[in-house]
PDB file of C-alpha atoms in Angstrom:
ATOM      1  CA  TYR A 310      71.438 152.747 131.056  1.00  0.00           C
ATOM      2  CA  ALA A 311      70.382 150.954 134.205  1.00  0.00           C
ATOM      3  CA  LEU A 312      71.518 151.400 137.787  1.00  0.00           C
ATOM      4  CA  ASP A 313      71.138 149.248 140.874  1.00  0.00           C
ATOM      5  CA  LEU A 314      72.034 151.318 143.928  1.00  0.00           C
ATOM      6  CA  GLU A 315      72.046 148.712 146.682  1.00  0.00           C
ATOM      7  CA  GLU A 316      68.590 147.493 145.658  1.00  0.00           C
ATOM      8  CA  ALA A 317      69.649 143.878 145.095  1.00  0.00           C
ATOM      9  CA  ALA A 318      72.148 143.716 147.959  1.00  0.00           C
ATOM     10  CA  ALA A 319      73.374 146.118 150.618  1.00  0.00           C
ATOM     11  CA  GLY A 320      76.678 147.705 149.671  1.00  0.00           C
ATOM     12  CA  LEU A 321      76.523 146.615 146.011  1.00  0.00           C
ATOM     13  CA  ILE A 322      76.101 149.092 143.161  1.00  0.00           C
ATOM     14  CA  CYS A 323      75.786 148.099 139.511  1.00  0.00           C
ATOM     15  CA  ALA A 324      75.538 149.983 136.227  1.00  0.00           C
ATOM     16  CA  ALA A 325      74.767 148.664 132.746  1.00  0.00           C
ATOM     17  CA  VAL A 326      74.498 150.070 129.230  1.00  0.00           C
ATOM     18  CA  PRO A 327      73.070 148.468 126.096  1.00  0.00           C
ATOM     19  CA  ILE A 328      75.057 147.227 123.124  1.00  0.00           C
ATOM     20  CA  ARG A 329      72.979 148.136 120.074  1.00  0.00           C
ATOM     21  CA  SER A 330      73.004 146.605 116.623  1.00  0.00           C
ATOM     22  CA  THR A 331      73.049 148.734 113.492  1.00  0.00           C
ATOM     23  CA  HIS A 332      69.242 148.333 113.440  1.00  0.00           C
ATOM     24  CA  GLY A 333      68.876 149.655 117.001  1.00  0.00           C
ATOM     25  CA  GLN A 334      68.143 146.281 118.560  1.00  0.00           C
ATOM     26  CA  VAL A 335      69.774 145.396 121.893  1.00  0.00           C
ATOM     27  CA  PRO A 336      71.307 141.923 121.599  1.00  0.00           C
ATOM     28  CA  ALA A 337      73.591 142.422 124.610  1.00  0.00           C
ATOM     29  CA  ALA A 338      74.658 144.741 127.397  1.00  0.00           C
ATOM     30  CA  ILE A 339      77.800 145.481 129.371  1.00  0.00           C
ATOM     31  CA  SER A 340      77.821 146.063 133.108  1.00  0.00           C
ATOM     32  CA  ALA A 341      80.044 146.768 136.069  1.00  0.00           C
ATOM     33  CA  SER A 342      79.500 146.112 139.759  1.00  0.00           C
ATOM     34  CA  GLN A 343      81.233 147.503 142.812  1.00  0.00           C
ATOM     35  CA  ILE A 344      81.086 146.717 146.478  1.00  0.00           C
ATOM     36  CA  GLY A 345      81.422 149.769 148.630  1.00  0.00           C
ATOM     37  CA  GLU A 346      80.032 153.113 149.551  1.00  0.00           C
ATOM     38  CA  SER A 347      81.079 155.111 146.474  1.00  0.00           C
ATOM     39  CA  ARG A 348      77.727 156.370 145.217  1.00  0.00           C
ATOM     40  CA  SER A 349      78.699 159.933 144.433  1.00  0.00           C
ATOM     41  CA  GLY A 350      77.279 161.457 141.276  1.00  0.00           C
ATOM     42  CA  ASN A 351      80.730 161.971 139.782  1.00  0.00           C
ATOM     43  CA  HIS A 352      81.754 158.377 140.411  1.00  0.00           C
ATOM     44  CA  LEU A 353      78.593 157.034 138.785  1.00  0.00           C
ATOM     45  CA  LYS A 354      79.085 159.373 135.808  1.00  0.00           C
ATOM     46  CA  GLU A 355      82.642 158.049 135.379  1.00  0.00           C
ATOM     47  CA  ILE A 356      81.453 154.434 135.476  1.00  0.00           C
ATOM     48  CA  LEU A 357      78.658 155.118 132.993  1.00  0.00           C
ATOM     49  CA  GLN A 358      81.044 156.970 130.667  1.00  0.00           C
ATOM     50  CA  PHE A 359      83.522 154.087 130.794  1.00  0.00           C
ATOM     51  CA  LEU A 360      80.760 151.564 130.039  1.00  0.00           C
ATOM     52  CA  THR A 361      79.297 153.730 127.255  1.00  0.00           C
ATOM     53  CA  ASP A 362      82.723 154.061 125.615  1.00  0.00           C
ATOM     54  CA  ALA A 363      83.280 150.305 125.884  1.00  0.00           C
ATOM     55  CA  ALA A 364      79.830 149.561 124.428  1.00  0.00           C
ATOM     56  CA  GLU A 365      80.529 151.862 121.469  1.00  0.00           C
ATOM     57  CA  ARG A 366      83.845 150.103 120.774  1.00  0.00           C
ATOM     58  CA  ILE A 367      82.140 146.709 120.968  1.00  0.00           C
ATOM     59  CA  GLU A 368      79.369 147.866 118.612  1.00  0.00           C
ATOM     60  CA  GLN A 369      81.922 149.120 116.112  1.00  0.00           C
ATOM     61  CA  GLU A 370      84.021 145.976 116.310  1.00  0.00           C
ATOM     62  CA  ILE A 371      81.129 143.541 115.982  1.00  0.00           C
ATOM     63  CA  PHE A 372      78.704 145.292 113.676  1.00  0.00           C
ATOM     64  CA  GLU A 373      81.118 147.130 111.377  1.00  0.00           C
ATOM     65  CA  ARG A 374      83.158 143.978 110.853  1.00  0.00           C
ATOM     66  CA  LYS A 375      79.997 141.928 110.280  1.00  0.00           C
ATOM     67  CA  SER A 376      78.649 144.370 107.679  1.00  0.00           C
ATOM     68  CA  SER A 377      82.005 144.584 105.904  1.00  0.00           C
ATOM     69  CA  GLN A 378      82.125 140.780 105.686  1.00  0.00           C
ATOM     70  CA  ILE A 379      78.772 140.802 103.864  1.00  0.00           C
ATOM     71  CA  LEU A 380      79.891 143.272 101.217  1.00  0.00           C
ATOM     72  CA  PRO A 381      81.772 141.829  98.238  1.00  0.00           C
ATOM     73  CA  ASP A 382      85.364 142.948  97.638  1.00  0.00           C
TER      74      ASP A 382
END
């Protein structure tokens, strides 16, 4: 994952996690940004968990469907 804790702009925090292919490559990522002072460890953990869960669902949807389309019926 990657974090930006007001490094790019004052008051802006961002978090991102990779979306990995079945071969471990990273063709994309998903991120979230928030304006405000909420930089507590628990809040960041919640954001990262949400993004990680979303990335896993995206990986399953894209790469499992793609591989099942390749296999003959």
